Amino acid sequence: MSYNYDVTHNSPNFTPAADAPRIFGQPRVIKGITIHYWGDPSLNPSFNGVRDYLCRQNGNTSATFVASGTNRQVACIVAPGDVAWHSGNSTGNATTIGIECDPRCRDEDYDVVAELVADIRSAYGDVPIYSHNMWTSTSCPGGYDIVRIDELSYKKFSHPTAWGQGGDI
């Protein structure tokens, strides 16, 4: 399969990589991926709503990516080389890429997130996956199974020149 990769929305809520040492006490070096979820699925949050919320002016949170199996969508809202404000922890922010995942945790959500993880690893190496609650006290990432995402990602391939164009091995 593949996913629709959107780079047309940009969050102003991030720290440029060059400022990471001053702000976070360490350089921006991608050493992992942090999995998040949008919140309570019973509130029926939408991909566009979460993406737009994380892209609002004067916000205090962001993520590198927002992902959903609905319409197989991924939005890159903070350039991976810059620091998204996602983990609630200086080290987590400075060293990981944050993925906000659809809280419904459906098979199609896992599939898209696993493909995105494969794309991230194609660019940054075989980095580990962390849950948000490994960085700070929170119920996030909800029902997401980090081991399942990790295992699925190794069954995916990344297109050599275009993210979102990979699929199953």
PDB file of C-alpha atoms in Angstrom:
ATOM      1  CA  MET A   1       0.000   0.000   0.000  1.00  0.00           C
ATOM      2  CA  SER A   2       1.029   3.598   0.365  1.00  0.00           C
ATOM      3  CA  TYR A   3      -0.197   6.679   2.160  1.00  0.00           C
ATOM      4  CA  ASN A   4      -1.041  10.226   1.131  1.00  0.00           C
ATOM      5  CA  TYR A   5       1.876  12.386   2.253  1.00  0.00           C
ATOM      6  CA  ASP A   6       0.892  16.001   2.878  1.00  0.00           C
ATOM      7  CA  VAL A   7       3.522  18.690   3.404  1.00  0.00           C
ATOM      8  CA  THR A   8       1.216  21.672   2.868  1.00  0.00           C
ATOM      9  CA  HIS A   9       0.546  22.431   6.555  1.00  0.00           C
ATOM     10  CA  ASN A  10       3.258  23.838   8.797  1.00  0.00           C
ATOM     11  CA  SER A  11       3.127  24.255  12.534  1.00  0.00           C
ATOM     12  CA  PRO A  12       4.725  27.431  13.891  1.00  0.00           C
ATOM     13  CA  ASN A  13       5.146  25.589  17.209  1.00  0.00           C
ATOM     14  CA  PHE A  14       8.656  24.146  17.014  1.00  0.00           C
ATOM     15  CA  THR A  15      12.281  24.951  17.764  1.00  0.00           C
ATOM     16  CA  PRO A  16      14.735  25.264  14.865  1.00  0.00           C
ATOM     17  CA  ALA A  17      17.464  22.620  15.081  1.00  0.00           C
ATOM     18  CA  ALA A  18      20.151  25.288  15.489  1.00  0.00           C
ATOM     19  CA  ASP A  19      18.456  26.504  18.700  1.00  0.00           C
ATOM     20  CA  ALA A  20      18.097  23.035  20.264  1.00  0.00           C
ATOM     21  CA  PRO A  21      21.321  23.189  22.339  1.00  0.00           C
ATOM     22  CA  ARG A  22      20.297  26.515  23.899  1.00  0.00           C
ATOM     23  CA  ILE A  23      16.638  25.535  24.480  1.00  0.00           C
ATOM     24  CA  PHE A  24      16.943  21.812  25.304  1.00  0.00           C
ATOM     25  CA  GLY A  25      20.542  21.546  26.489  1.00  0.00           C
ATOM     26  CA  GLN A  26      21.486  19.195  23.649  1.00  0.00           C
ATOM     27  CA  PRO A  27      21.674  19.190  19.872  1.00  0.00           C
ATOM     28  CA  ARG A  28      18.901  17.950  17.587  1.00  0.00           C
ATOM     29  CA  VAL A  29      19.986  14.381  16.888  1.00  0.00           C
ATOM     30  CA  ILE A  30      17.284  11.919  15.870  1.00  0.00           C
ATOM     31  CA  LYS A  31      17.698   8.822  18.025  1.00  0.00           C
ATOM     32  CA  GLY A  32      14.120   7.553  18.126  1.00  0.00           C
ATOM     33  CA  ILE A  33      10.436   7.885  17.356  1.00  0.00           C
ATOM     34  CA  THR A  34       7.772   8.766  19.931  1.00  0.00           C
ATOM     35  CA  ILE A  35       4.232   7.466  19.418  1.00  0.00           C
ATOM     36  CA  HIS A  36       1.281   9.582  20.555  1.00  0.00           C
ATOM     37  CA  TYR A  37      -2.473   9.398  20.083  1.00  0.00           C
ATOM     38  CA  TRP A  38      -4.919  12.248  19.545  1.00  0.00           C
ATOM     39  CA  GLY A  39      -6.924  11.557  22.687  1.00  0.00           C
ATOM     40  CA  ASP A  40     -10.261  10.004  23.517  1.00  0.00           C
ATOM     41  CA  PRO A  41     -11.645   8.184  20.446  1.00  0.00           C
ATOM     42  CA  SER A  42     -15.209   8.533  21.789  1.00  0.00           C
ATOM     43  CA  LEU A  43     -14.938  12.272  21.070  1.00  0.00           C
ATOM     44  CA  ASN A  44     -14.495  11.356  17.384  1.00  0.00           C
ATOM     45  CA  PRO A  45     -11.480  13.598  16.709  1.00  0.00           C
ATOM     46  CA  SER A  46     -10.595  14.129  13.064  1.00  0.00           C
ATOM     47  CA  PHE A  47      -7.274  14.075  11.245  1.00  0.00           C
ATOM     48  CA  ASN A  48      -7.817  17.616   9.921  1.00  0.00           C
ATOM     49  CA  GLY A  49      -8.926  18.888  13.320  1.00  0.00           C
ATOM     50  CA  VAL A  50      -5.854  17.528  15.107  1.00  0.00           C
ATOM     51  CA  ARG A  51      -3.506  18.644  12.334  1.00  0.00           C
ATOM     52  CA  ASP A  52      -4.981  22.153  12.393  1.00  0.00           C
ATOM     53  CA  TYR A  53      -4.886  22.321  16.195  1.00  0.00           C
ATOM     54  CA  LEU A  54      -1.177  21.441  16.191  1.00  0.00           C
ATOM     55  CA  CYS A  55      -0.613  24.093  13.496  1.00  0.00           C
ATOM     56  CA  ARG A  56      -2.409  26.900  15.367  1.00  0.00           C
ATOM     57  CA  GLN A  57      -0.640  30.180  16.070  1.00  0.00           C
ATOM     58  CA  ASN A  58       0.810  30.602  19.570  1.00  0.00           C
ATOM     59  CA  GLY A  59       0.287  26.942  20.471  1.00  0.00           C
ATOM     60  CA  ASN A  60       2.355  25.062  23.024  1.00  0.00           C
ATOM     61  CA  THR A  61       2.368  21.623  21.368  1.00  0.00           C
ATOM     62  CA  SER A  62       3.124  20.125  17.995  1.00  0.00           C
ATOM     63  CA  ALA A  63       4.349  16.903  16.416  1.00  0.00           C
ATOM     64  CA  THR A  64       6.460  16.018  13.455  1.00  0.00           C
ATOM     65  CA  PHE A  65       3.705  13.935  11.851  1.00  0.00           C
ATOM     66  CA  VAL A  66      -0.028  13.323  12.153  1.00  0.00           C
ATOM     67  CA  ALA A  67      -1.141   9.898  10.855  1.00  0.00           C
ATOM     68  CA  SER A  68      -4.429   8.109  10.250  1.00  0.00           C
ATOM     69  CA  GLY A  69      -5.606   5.018   8.424  1.00  0.00           C
ATOM     70  CA  THR A  70      -8.714   6.935   7.350  1.00  0.00           C
ATOM     71  CA  ASN A  71      -7.885   7.825   3.735  1.00  0.00           C
ATOM     72  CA  ARG A  72      -4.332   6.626   4.526  1.00  0.00           C
ATOM     73  CA  GLN A  73      -3.073  10.110   5.432  1.00  0.00           C
ATOM     74  CA  VAL A  74       0.131  11.481   6.921  1.00  0.00           C
ATOM     75  CA  ALA A  75       0.825  15.186   7.369  1.00  0.00           C
ATOM     76  CA  CYS A  76       4.347  16.392   8.071  1.00  0.00           C
ATOM     77  CA  ILE A  77       3.747  19.568  10.077  1.00  0.00           C
ATOM     78  CA  VAL A  78       7.247  20.111  11.524  1.00  0.00           C
ATOM     79  CA  ALA A  79      10.331  19.328   9.450  1.00  0.00           C
ATOM     80  CA  PRO A  80      11.991  16.219  10.952  1.00  0.00           C
ATOM     81  CA  GLY A  81      15.279  18.074  11.310  1.00  0.00           C
ATOM     82  CA  ASP A  82      13.647  20.636  13.600  1.00  0.00           C
ATOM     83  CA  VAL A  83      12.318  20.003  17.125  1.00  0.00           C
ATOM     84  CA  ALA A  84       8.578  19.462  17.546  1.00  0.00           C
ATOM     85  CA  TRP A  85       7.142  20.125  20.997  1.00  0.00           C
ATOM     86  CA  HIS A  86       5.619  16.711  21.615  1.00  0.00           C
ATOM     87  CA  SER A  87       7.123  14.693  24.434  1.00  0.00           C
ATOM     88  CA  GLY A  88       6.842  16.929  27.494  1.00  0.00           C
ATOM     89  CA  ASN A  89      10.541  16.268  28.059  1.00  0.00           C
ATOM     90  CA  SER A  90      13.635  18.079  26.746  1.00  0.00           C
ATOM     91  CA  THR A  91      15.452  14.879  25.786  1.00  0.00           C
ATOM     92  CA  GLY A  92      12.357  13.371  24.149  1.00  0.00           C
ATOM     93  CA  ASN A  93      11.771  16.512  22.119  1.00  0.00           C
ATOM     94  CA  ALA A  94      15.403  16.985  21.079  1.00  0.00           C
ATOM     95  CA  THR A  95      16.100  13.356  20.173  1.00  0.00           C
ATOM     96  CA  THR A  96      12.868  11.886  18.789  1.00  0.00           C
ATOM     97  CA  ILE A  97      10.394  12.399  15.983  1.00  0.00           C
ATOM     98  CA  GLY A  98       6.805  12.613  17.248  1.00  0.00           C
ATOM     99  CA  ILE A  99       3.944  10.840  15.465  1.00  0.00           C
ATOM    100  CA  GLU A 100       0.367  11.719  16.482  1.00  0.00           C
ATOM    101  CA  CYS A 101      -1.728   8.634  15.682  1.00  0.00           C
ATOM    102  CA  ASP A 102      -5.454   8.181  15.207  1.00  0.00           C
ATOM    103  CA  PRO A 103      -6.759   7.088  18.651  1.00  0.00           C
ATOM    104  CA  ARG A 104      -9.034   4.429  17.189  1.00  0.00           C
ATOM    105  CA  CYS A 105      -6.009   2.084  16.883  1.00  0.00           C
ATOM    106  CA  ARG A 106      -7.540   0.229  13.920  1.00  0.00           C
ATOM    107  CA  ASP A 107      -5.569  -2.136  11.703  1.00  0.00           C
ATOM    108  CA  GLU A 108      -5.426   0.540   8.995  1.00  0.00           C
ATOM    109  CA  ASP A 109      -3.989   3.025  11.526  1.00  0.00           C
ATOM    110  CA  TYR A 110      -1.267   0.568  12.501  1.00  0.00           C
ATOM    111  CA  ASP A 111      -0.530  -0.074   8.830  1.00  0.00           C
ATOM    112  CA  VAL A 112      -0.038   3.613   7.985  1.00  0.00           C
ATOM    113  CA  VAL A 113       2.022   4.283  11.122  1.00  0.00           C
ATOM    114  CA  ALA A 114       4.222   1.245  10.365  1.00  0.00           C
ATOM    115  CA  GLU A 115       4.830   2.508   6.811  1.00  0.00           C
ATOM    116  CA  LEU A 116       5.719   5.942   8.182  1.00  0.00           C
ATOM    117  CA  VAL A 117       8.122   4.339  10.688  1.00  0.00           C
ATOM    118  CA  ALA A 118       9.751   2.450   7.789  1.00  0.00           C
ATOM    119  CA  ASP A 119      10.180   5.747   5.937  1.00  0.00           C
ATOM    120  CA  ILE A 120      11.658   7.440   9.018  1.00  0.00           C
ATOM    121  CA  ARG A 121      14.066   4.551   9.529  1.00  0.00           C
ATOM    122  CA  SER A 122      15.116   4.717   5.872  1.00  0.00           C
ATOM    123  CA  ALA A 123      16.317   8.257   6.557  1.00  0.00           C
ATOM    124  CA  TYR A 124      17.572   8.047  10.162  1.00  0.00           C
ATOM    125  CA  GLY A 125      18.561   4.423  10.697  1.00  0.00           C
ATOM    126  CA  ASP A 126      16.990   1.655  12.755  1.00  0.00           C
ATOM    127  CA  VAL A 127      15.969   3.963  15.601  1.00  0.00           C
ATOM    128  CA  PRO A 128      13.848   2.640  18.492  1.00  0.00           C
ATOM    129  CA  ILE A 129      10.194   3.470  19.068  1.00  0.00           C
ATOM    130  CA  TYR A 130       9.063   4.965  22.373  1.00  0.00           C
ATOM    131  CA  SER A 131       5.622   5.583  23.802  1.00  0.00           C
ATOM    132  CA  HIS A 132       4.866   9.110  24.969  1.00  0.00           C
ATOM    133  CA  ASN A 133       4.414   7.881  28.537  1.00  0.00           C
ATOM    134  CA  MET A 134       8.084   6.859  28.575  1.00  0.00           C
ATOM    135  CA  TRP A 135       8.981  10.593  28.598  1.00  0.00           C
ATOM    136  CA  THR A 136       6.338  12.025  30.923  1.00  0.00           C
ATOM    137  CA  SER A 137       3.401  10.931  33.070  1.00  0.00           C
ATOM    138  CA  THR A 138       0.474  10.593  30.660  1.00  0.00           C
ATOM    139  CA  SER A 139      -2.015   8.025  29.366  1.00  0.00           C
ATOM    140  CA  CYS A 140      -0.696   8.682  25.854  1.00  0.00           C
ATOM    141  CA  PRO A 141      -0.375   6.723  23.556  1.00  0.00           C
ATOM    142  CA  GLY A 142      -3.626   5.164  24.710  1.00  0.00           C
ATOM    143  CA  GLY A 143      -4.248   1.729  23.238  1.00  0.00           C
ATOM    144  CA  TYR A 144      -1.280   1.724  20.878  1.00  0.00           C
ATOM    145  CA  ASP A 145       0.968  -1.333  21.088  1.00  0.00           C
ATOM    146  CA  ILE A 146       4.528  -0.129  20.421  1.00  0.00           C
ATOM    147  CA  VAL A 147       5.805  -3.672  19.832  1.00  0.00           C
ATOM    148  CA  ARG A 148       3.136  -4.227  17.167  1.00  0.00           C
ATOM    149  CA  ILE A 149       4.105  -1.007  15.359  1.00  0.00           C
ATOM    150  CA  ASP A 150       7.772  -1.997  15.518  1.00  0.00           C
ATOM    151  CA  GLU A 151       7.140  -5.522  14.187  1.00  0.00           C
ATOM    152  CA  LEU A 152       4.872  -4.262  11.382  1.00  0.00           C
ATOM    153  CA  SER A 153       7.422  -1.653  10.315  1.00  0.00           C
ATOM    154  CA  TYR A 154       9.941  -4.367   9.466  1.00  0.00           C
ATOM    155  CA  LYS A 155       7.395  -5.829   7.023  1.00  0.00           C
ATOM    156  CA  LYS A 156       7.338  -2.547   5.082  1.00  0.00           C
ATOM    157  CA  PHE A 157       9.660  -0.961   2.566  1.00  0.00           C
ATOM    158  CA  SER A 158      10.391   2.688   1.933  1.00  0.00           C
ATOM    159  CA  HIS A 159      10.433   4.114  -1.575  1.00  0.00           C
ATOM    160  CA  PRO A 160      13.977   5.337  -2.262  1.00  0.00           C
ATOM    161  CA  THR A 161      12.955   8.858  -3.326  1.00  0.00           C
ATOM    162  CA  ALA A 162       9.423   9.562  -2.069  1.00  0.00           C
ATOM    163  CA  TRP A 163       7.889   9.022   1.354  1.00  0.00           C
ATOM    164  CA  GLY A 164       4.401   7.594   1.303  1.00  0.00           C
ATOM    165  CA  GLN A 165       5.114   5.442  -1.747  1.00  0.00           C
ATOM    166  CA  GLY A 166       6.367   2.323   0.029  1.00  0.00           C
ATOM    167  CA  GLY A 167       4.350  -0.667   1.113  1.00  0.00           C
ATOM    168  CA  ASP A 168       4.483  -4.289   2.124  1.00  0.00           C
ATOM    169  CA  ILE A 169       7.645  -6.298   1.578  1.00  0.00           C
TER     170      ILE A 169
END
